[in-house]
């Protein structure tokens, strides 16, 4: 099971490969706002744990295990962003909030949130009712 830090790296590596076809140490460092030396250390650990294959000066590729975990992490992040947006969280707060909670939720909780998002998606009136209740409770008009 990857640590939260490993998850951040796997998520970013998966995104980079999905977007650009490759992931360089410098791109990972920039995306995670860490030093390249930290990226290299984590890549070596992820290689040791069979999430990716790293060859110095040649790059890296995700293993099937790394791809599966990376995709799951990206999907989790997107789901939580959708959920927070759906329930009306200020758009300027969503990314930071997701970063703050994504590692602290069990996969069971993620699955339940996914079900809730689908519940609201299937009937827009439910979502309007939720927003009306929020306005009522918060005193917004």
mmCIF file with all atom_site columns, C-alpha atoms in Angstrom:
data_model
loop_
_atom_site.group_PDB
_atom_site.id
_atom_site.type_symbol
_atom_site.label_atom_id
_atom_site.label_alt_id
_atom_site.label_comp_id
_atom_site.label_asym_id
_atom_site.label_entity_id
_atom_site.label_seq_id
_atom_site.pdbx_PDB_ins_code
_atom_site.Cartn_x
_atom_site.Cartn_y
_atom_site.Cartn_z
_atom_site.occupancy
_atom_site.B_iso_or_equiv
_atom_site.pdbx_formal_charge
_atom_site.auth_seq_id
_atom_site.auth_comp_id
_atom_site.auth_asym_id
_atom_site.auth_atom_id
_atom_site.pdbx_PDB_model_num
ATOM 1   C CA . UNK A 1 1   ? 0.000   0.000  0.000   1.00 0.00 ? 1   UNK A CA 1
ATOM 2   C CA . UNK A 1 2   ? 1.558   3.319  -1.014  1.00 0.00 ? 2   UNK A CA 1
ATOM 3   C CA . UNK A 1 3   ? 2.043   6.095  1.523   1.00 0.00 ? 3   UNK A CA 1
ATOM 4   C CA . UNK A 1 4   ? 0.296   9.457  0.959   1.00 0.00 ? 4   UNK A CA 1
ATOM 5   C CA . UNK A 1 5   ? 3.550   10.864 -0.403  1.00 0.00 ? 5   UNK A CA 1
ATOM 6   C CA . UNK A 1 6   ? 3.958   7.927  -2.781  1.00 0.00 ? 6   UNK A CA 1
ATOM 7   C CA . UNK A 1 7   ? 0.355   8.458  -3.869  1.00 0.00 ? 7   UNK A CA 1
ATOM 8   C CA . UNK A 1 8   ? 1.081   12.097 -4.745  1.00 0.00 ? 8   UNK A CA 1
ATOM 9   C CA . UNK A 1 9   ? 4.016   11.039 -6.910  1.00 0.00 ? 9   UNK A CA 1
ATOM 10  C CA . UNK A 1 10  ? 2.122   8.210  -8.606  1.00 0.00 ? 10  UNK A CA 1
ATOM 11  C CA . UNK A 1 11  ? -0.830  10.487 -9.303  1.00 0.00 ? 11  UNK A CA 1
ATOM 12  C CA . UNK A 1 12  ? 1.425   13.158 -10.831 1.00 0.00 ? 12  UNK A CA 1
ATOM 13  C CA . UNK A 1 13  ? 3.472   10.660 -12.862 1.00 0.00 ? 13  UNK A CA 1
ATOM 14  C CA . UNK A 1 14  ? 0.299   9.057  -14.199 1.00 0.00 ? 14  UNK A CA 1
ATOM 15  C CA . UNK A 1 15  ? -1.088  12.478 -15.181 1.00 0.00 ? 15  UNK A CA 1
ATOM 16  C CA . UNK A 1 16  ? 2.131   13.507 -16.932 1.00 0.00 ? 16  UNK A CA 1
ATOM 17  C CA . UNK A 1 17  ? 2.352   10.275 -18.908 1.00 0.00 ? 17  UNK A CA 1
ATOM 18  C CA . UNK A 1 18  ? -1.329  10.565 -19.803 1.00 0.00 ? 18  UNK A CA 1
ATOM 19  C CA . UNK A 1 19  ? -0.924  14.195 -20.928 1.00 0.00 ? 19  UNK A CA 1
ATOM 20  C CA . UNK A 1 20  ? 2.555   14.203 -22.507 1.00 0.00 ? 20  UNK A CA 1
ATOM 21  C CA . UNK A 1 21  ? 3.441   10.559 -23.035 1.00 0.00 ? 21  UNK A CA 1
ATOM 22  C CA . UNK A 1 22  ? 6.348   10.766 -20.592 1.00 0.00 ? 22  UNK A CA 1
ATOM 23  C CA . UNK A 1 23  ? 7.259   12.009 -17.120 1.00 0.00 ? 23  UNK A CA 1
ATOM 24  C CA . UNK A 1 24  ? 10.596  13.727 -16.472 1.00 0.00 ? 24  UNK A CA 1
ATOM 25  C CA . UNK A 1 25  ? 12.069  14.336 -13.037 1.00 0.00 ? 25  UNK A CA 1
ATOM 26  C CA . UNK A 1 26  ? 11.926  18.098 -13.645 1.00 0.00 ? 26  UNK A CA 1
ATOM 27  C CA . UNK A 1 27  ? 8.218   17.959 -14.575 1.00 0.00 ? 27  UNK A CA 1
ATOM 28  C CA . UNK A 1 28  ? 7.385   15.894 -11.509 1.00 0.00 ? 28  UNK A CA 1
ATOM 29  C CA . UNK A 1 29  ? 9.390   18.253 -9.269  1.00 0.00 ? 29  UNK A CA 1
ATOM 30  C CA . UNK A 1 30  ? 7.659   21.295 -10.722 1.00 0.00 ? 30  UNK A CA 1
ATOM 31  C CA . UNK A 1 31  ? 4.185   19.766 -10.391 1.00 0.00 ? 31  UNK A CA 1
ATOM 32  C CA . UNK A 1 32  ? 4.702   18.705 -6.789  1.00 0.00 ? 32  UNK A CA 1
ATOM 33  C CA . UNK A 1 33  ? 6.799   21.749 -5.848  1.00 0.00 ? 33  UNK A CA 1
ATOM 34  C CA . UNK A 1 34  ? 9.712   19.653 -4.563  1.00 0.00 ? 34  UNK A CA 1
ATOM 35  C CA . UNK A 1 35  ? 13.421  19.436 -5.382  1.00 0.00 ? 35  UNK A CA 1
ATOM 36  C CA . UNK A 1 36  ? 14.511  17.137 -8.200  1.00 0.00 ? 36  UNK A CA 1
ATOM 37  C CA . UNK A 1 37  ? 16.672  15.195 -5.719  1.00 0.00 ? 37  UNK A CA 1
ATOM 38  C CA . UNK A 1 38  ? 13.523  14.374 -3.723  1.00 0.00 ? 38  UNK A CA 1
ATOM 39  C CA . UNK A 1 39  ? 11.855  13.159 -6.905  1.00 0.00 ? 39  UNK A CA 1
ATOM 40  C CA . UNK A 1 40  ? 14.799  10.919 -7.720  1.00 0.00 ? 40  UNK A CA 1
ATOM 41  C CA . UNK A 1 41  ? 14.708  9.360  -4.239  1.00 0.00 ? 41  UNK A CA 1
ATOM 42  C CA . UNK A 1 42  ? 10.976  8.702  -4.470  1.00 0.00 ? 42  UNK A CA 1
ATOM 43  C CA . UNK A 1 43  ? 11.281  7.307  -8.001  1.00 0.00 ? 43  UNK A CA 1
ATOM 44  C CA . UNK A 1 44  ? 13.891  4.865  -6.722  1.00 0.00 ? 44  UNK A CA 1
ATOM 45  C CA . UNK A 1 45  ? 11.540  3.801  -3.930  1.00 0.00 ? 45  UNK A CA 1
ATOM 46  C CA . UNK A 1 46  ? 8.617   3.420  -6.357  1.00 0.00 ? 46  UNK A CA 1
ATOM 47  C CA . UNK A 1 47  ? 10.890  1.354  -8.612  1.00 0.00 ? 47  UNK A CA 1
ATOM 48  C CA . UNK A 1 48  ? 11.859  -0.869 -5.666  1.00 0.00 ? 48  UNK A CA 1
ATOM 49  C CA . UNK A 1 49  ? 8.158   -1.344 -4.811  1.00 0.00 ? 49  UNK A CA 1
ATOM 50  C CA . UNK A 1 50  ? 7.319   -2.286 -8.442  1.00 0.00 ? 50  UNK A CA 1
ATOM 51  C CA . UNK A 1 51  ? 5.166   0.761  -9.254  1.00 0.00 ? 51  UNK A CA 1
ATOM 52  C CA . UNK A 1 52  ? 7.506   1.849  -12.026 1.00 0.00 ? 52  UNK A CA 1
ATOM 53  C CA . UNK A 1 53  ? 10.733  0.981  -13.812 1.00 0.00 ? 53  UNK A CA 1
ATOM 54  C CA . UNK A 1 54  ? 13.400  3.660  -13.634 1.00 0.00 ? 54  UNK A CA 1
ATOM 55  C CA . UNK A 1 55  ? 16.602  3.756  -15.640 1.00 0.00 ? 55  UNK A CA 1
ATOM 56  C CA . UNK A 1 56  ? 18.950  6.568  -14.753 1.00 0.00 ? 56  UNK A CA 1
ATOM 57  C CA . UNK A 1 57  ? 19.227  9.112  -17.593 1.00 0.00 ? 57  UNK A CA 1
ATOM 58  C CA . UNK A 1 58  ? 16.666  7.179  -19.652 1.00 0.00 ? 58  UNK A CA 1
ATOM 59  C CA . UNK A 1 59  ? 13.409  7.875  -17.879 1.00 0.00 ? 59  UNK A CA 1
ATOM 60  C CA . UNK A 1 60  ? 10.681  5.859  -16.281 1.00 0.00 ? 60  UNK A CA 1
ATOM 61  C CA . UNK A 1 61  ? 7.640   3.815  -17.172 1.00 0.00 ? 61  UNK A CA 1
ATOM 62  C CA . UNK A 1 62  ? 4.791   2.768  -14.944 1.00 0.00 ? 62  UNK A CA 1
ATOM 63  C CA . UNK A 1 63  ? 4.344   -0.953 -14.370 1.00 0.00 ? 63  UNK A CA 1
ATOM 64  C CA . UNK A 1 64  ? 0.823   -2.399 -14.701 1.00 0.00 ? 64  UNK A CA 1
ATOM 65  C CA . UNK A 1 65  ? 0.576   -2.060 -10.898 1.00 0.00 ? 65  UNK A CA 1
ATOM 66  C CA . UNK A 1 66  ? 1.697   1.590  -11.109 1.00 0.00 ? 66  UNK A CA 1
ATOM 67  C CA . UNK A 1 67  ? -0.751  2.353  -13.919 1.00 0.00 ? 67  UNK A CA 1
ATOM 68  C CA . UNK A 1 68  ? -3.632  0.805  -11.994 1.00 0.00 ? 68  UNK A CA 1
ATOM 69  C CA . UNK A 1 69  ? -2.837  2.709  -8.800  1.00 0.00 ? 69  UNK A CA 1
ATOM 70  C CA . UNK A 1 70  ? -2.095  5.952  -10.681 1.00 0.00 ? 70  UNK A CA 1
ATOM 71  C CA . UNK A 1 71  ? -5.389  5.841  -12.546 1.00 0.00 ? 71  UNK A CA 1
ATOM 72  C CA . UNK A 1 72  ? -7.273  5.086  -9.351  1.00 0.00 ? 72  UNK A CA 1
ATOM 73  C CA . UNK A 1 73  ? -5.642  8.064  -7.621  1.00 0.00 ? 73  UNK A CA 1
ATOM 74  C CA . UNK A 1 74  ? -6.403  10.435 -10.506 1.00 0.00 ? 74  UNK A CA 1
ATOM 75  C CA . UNK A 1 75  ? -9.998  9.183  -10.574 1.00 0.00 ? 75  UNK A CA 1
ATOM 76  C CA . UNK A 1 76  ? -10.282 9.699  -6.803  1.00 0.00 ? 76  UNK A CA 1
ATOM 77  C CA . UNK A 1 77  ? -9.010  13.257 -7.113  1.00 0.00 ? 77  UNK A CA 1
ATOM 78  C CA . UNK A 1 78  ? -11.428 14.076 -9.952  1.00 0.00 ? 78  UNK A CA 1
ATOM 79  C CA . UNK A 1 79  ? -14.348 12.513 -8.074  1.00 0.00 ? 79  UNK A CA 1
ATOM 80  C CA . UNK A 1 80  ? -13.648 14.595 -4.971  1.00 0.00 ? 80  UNK A CA 1
ATOM 81  C CA . UNK A 1 81  ? -13.372 17.753 -7.078  1.00 0.00 ? 81  UNK A CA 1
ATOM 82  C CA . UNK A 1 82  ? -16.722 16.931 -8.732  1.00 0.00 ? 82  UNK A CA 1
ATOM 83  C CA . UNK A 1 83  ? -18.313 16.248 -5.367  1.00 0.00 ? 83  UNK A CA 1
ATOM 84  C CA . UNK A 1 84  ? -17.130 19.477 -3.765  1.00 0.00 ? 84  UNK A CA 1
ATOM 85  C CA . UNK A 1 85  ? -18.168 21.453 -6.837  1.00 0.00 ? 85  UNK A CA 1
ATOM 86  C CA . UNK A 1 86  ? -21.555 19.728 -6.871  1.00 0.00 ? 86  UNK A CA 1
ATOM 87  C CA . UNK A 1 87  ? -22.296 20.592 -3.253  1.00 0.00 ? 87  UNK A CA 1
ATOM 88  C CA . UNK A 1 88  ? -21.350 24.209 -3.853  1.00 0.00 ? 88  UNK A CA 1
ATOM 89  C CA . UNK A 1 89  ? -17.867 24.610 -2.383  1.00 0.00 ? 89  UNK A CA 1
ATOM 90  C CA . UNK A 1 90  ? -16.198 27.788 -3.653  1.00 0.00 ? 90  UNK A CA 1
ATOM 91  C CA . UNK A 1 91  ? -14.197 26.922 -6.785  1.00 0.00 ? 91  UNK A CA 1
ATOM 92  C CA . UNK A 1 92  ? -11.118 28.697 -5.394  1.00 0.00 ? 92  UNK A CA 1
ATOM 93  C CA . UNK A 1 93  ? -11.080 26.272 -2.437  1.00 0.00 ? 93  UNK A CA 1
ATOM 94  C CA . UNK A 1 94  ? -11.769 22.971 -4.166  1.00 0.00 ? 94  UNK A CA 1
ATOM 95  C CA . UNK A 1 95  ? -8.236  21.968 -5.225  1.00 0.00 ? 95  UNK A CA 1
ATOM 96  C CA . UNK A 1 96  ? -6.728  22.796 -1.833  1.00 0.00 ? 96  UNK A CA 1
ATOM 97  C CA . UNK A 1 97  ? -9.558  21.004 -0.022  1.00 0.00 ? 97  UNK A CA 1
ATOM 98  C CA . UNK A 1 98  ? -9.174  17.891 -2.162  1.00 0.00 ? 98  UNK A CA 1
ATOM 99  C CA . UNK A 1 99  ? -5.426  17.869 -1.529  1.00 0.00 ? 99  UNK A CA 1
ATOM 100 C CA . UNK A 1 100 ? -6.186  18.117 2.186   1.00 0.00 ? 100 UNK A CA 1
ATOM 101 C CA . UNK A 1 101 ? -8.682  15.269 2.385   1.00 0.00 ? 101 UNK A CA 1
ATOM 102 C CA . UNK A 1 102 ? -7.914  12.769 -0.360  1.00 0.00 ? 102 UNK A CA 1
ATOM 103 C CA . UNK A 1 103 ? -5.366  10.775 1.665   1.00 0.00 ? 103 UNK A CA 1
ATOM 104 C CA . UNK A 1 104 ? -7.559  10.670 4.750   1.00 0.00 ? 104 UNK A CA 1
ATOM 105 C CA . UNK A 1 105 ? -10.606 8.975  3.259   1.00 0.00 ? 105 UNK A CA 1
ATOM 106 C CA . UNK A 1 106 ? -10.980 5.223  3.056   1.00 0.00 ? 106 UNK A CA 1
ATOM 107 C CA . UNK A 1 107 ? -11.764 3.637  -0.283  1.00 0.00 ? 107 UNK A CA 1
ATOM 108 C CA . UNK A 1 108 ? -15.157 2.734  1.181   1.00 0.00 ? 108 UNK A CA 1
ATOM 109 C CA . UNK A 1 109 ? -15.830 6.434  1.785   1.00 0.00 ? 109 UNK A CA 1
ATOM 110 C CA . UNK A 1 110 ? -14.678 7.239  -1.754  1.00 0.00 ? 110 UNK A CA 1
ATOM 111 C CA . UNK A 1 111 ? -17.082 4.625  -3.139  1.00 0.00 ? 111 UNK A CA 1
ATOM 112 C CA . UNK A 1 112 ? -19.943 6.107  -1.078  1.00 0.00 ? 112 UNK A CA 1
ATOM 113 C CA . UNK A 1 113 ? -19.142 9.608  -2.343  1.00 0.00 ? 113 UNK A CA 1
ATOM 114 C CA . UNK A 1 114 ? -19.102 8.231  -5.882  1.00 0.00 ? 114 UNK A CA 1
ATOM 115 C CA . UNK A 1 115 ? -22.578 6.789  -5.280  1.00 0.00 ? 115 UNK A CA 1
ATOM 116 C CA . UNK A 1 116 ? -23.790 10.111 -3.881  1.00 0.00 ? 116 UNK A CA 1
ATOM 117 C CA . UNK A 1 117 ? -22.433 12.028 -6.877  1.00 0.00 ? 117 UNK A CA 1
ATOM 118 C CA . UNK A 1 118 ? -24.245 9.625  -9.192  1.00 0.00 ? 118 UNK A CA 1
ATOM 119 C CA . UNK A 1 119 ? -27.436 9.991  -7.101  1.00 0.00 ? 119 UNK A CA 1
ATOM 120 C CA . UNK A 1 120 ? -27.396 13.772 -7.630  1.00 0.00 ? 120 UNK A CA 1
ATOM 121 C CA . UNK A 1 121 ? -26.345 13.456 -11.272 1.00 0.00 ? 121 UNK A CA 1
ATOM 122 C CA . UNK A 1 122 ? -29.365 11.275 -12.063 1.00 0.00 ? 122 UNK A CA 1
ATOM 123 C CA . UNK A 1 123 ? -31.859 13.861 -10.849 1.00 0.00 ? 123 UNK A CA 1
ATOM 124 C CA . UNK A 1 124 ? -30.979 17.555 -11.019 1.00 0.00 ? 124 UNK A CA 1
ATOM 125 C CA . UNK A 1 125 ? -33.948 18.366 -8.768  1.00 0.00 ? 125 UNK A CA 1
ATOM 126 C CA . UNK A 1 126 ? -32.220 16.594 -5.871  1.00 0.00 ? 126 UNK A CA 1
ATOM 127 C CA . UNK A 1 127 ? -29.245 18.891 -6.283  1.00 0.00 ? 127 UNK A CA 1
ATOM 128 C CA . UNK A 1 128 ? -31.485 21.970 -6.349  1.00 0.00 ? 128 UNK A CA 1
ATOM 129 C CA . UNK A 1 129 ? -33.114 20.767 -3.130  1.00 0.00 ? 129 UNK A CA 1
ATOM 130 C CA . UNK A 1 130 ? -29.697 20.338 -1.529  1.00 0.00 ? 130 UNK A CA 1
ATOM 131 C CA . UNK A 1 131 ? -28.701 23.886 -2.496  1.00 0.00 ? 131 UNK A CA 1
ATOM 132 C CA . UNK A 1 132 ? -32.032 25.232 -1.210  1.00 0.00 ? 132 UNK A CA 1
ATOM 133 C CA . UNK A 1 133 ? -31.454 23.526 2.142   1.00 0.00 ? 133 UNK A CA 1
ATOM 134 C CA . UNK A 1 134 ? -27.941 24.995 2.300   1.00 0.00 ? 134 UNK A CA 1
ATOM 135 C CA . UNK A 1 135 ? -29.306 28.488 1.629   1.00 0.00 ? 135 UNK A CA 1
ATOM 136 C CA . UNK A 1 136 ? -31.948 27.996 4.306   1.00 0.00 ? 136 UNK A CA 1
ATOM 137 C CA . UNK A 1 137 ? -29.473 26.779 6.924   1.00 0.00 ? 137 UNK A CA 1
ATOM 138 C CA . UNK A 1 138 ? -26.804 29.362 6.134   1.00 0.00 ? 138 UNK A CA 1
ATOM 139 C CA . UNK A 1 139 ? -29.231 32.258 5.938   1.00 0.00 ? 139 UNK A CA 1
ATOM 140 C CA . UNK A 1 140 ? -28.311 32.983 2.308   1.00 0.00 ? 140 UNK A CA 1
ATOM 141 C CA . UNK A 1 141 ? -31.098 34.211 0.103   1.00 0.00 ? 141 UNK A CA 1
#
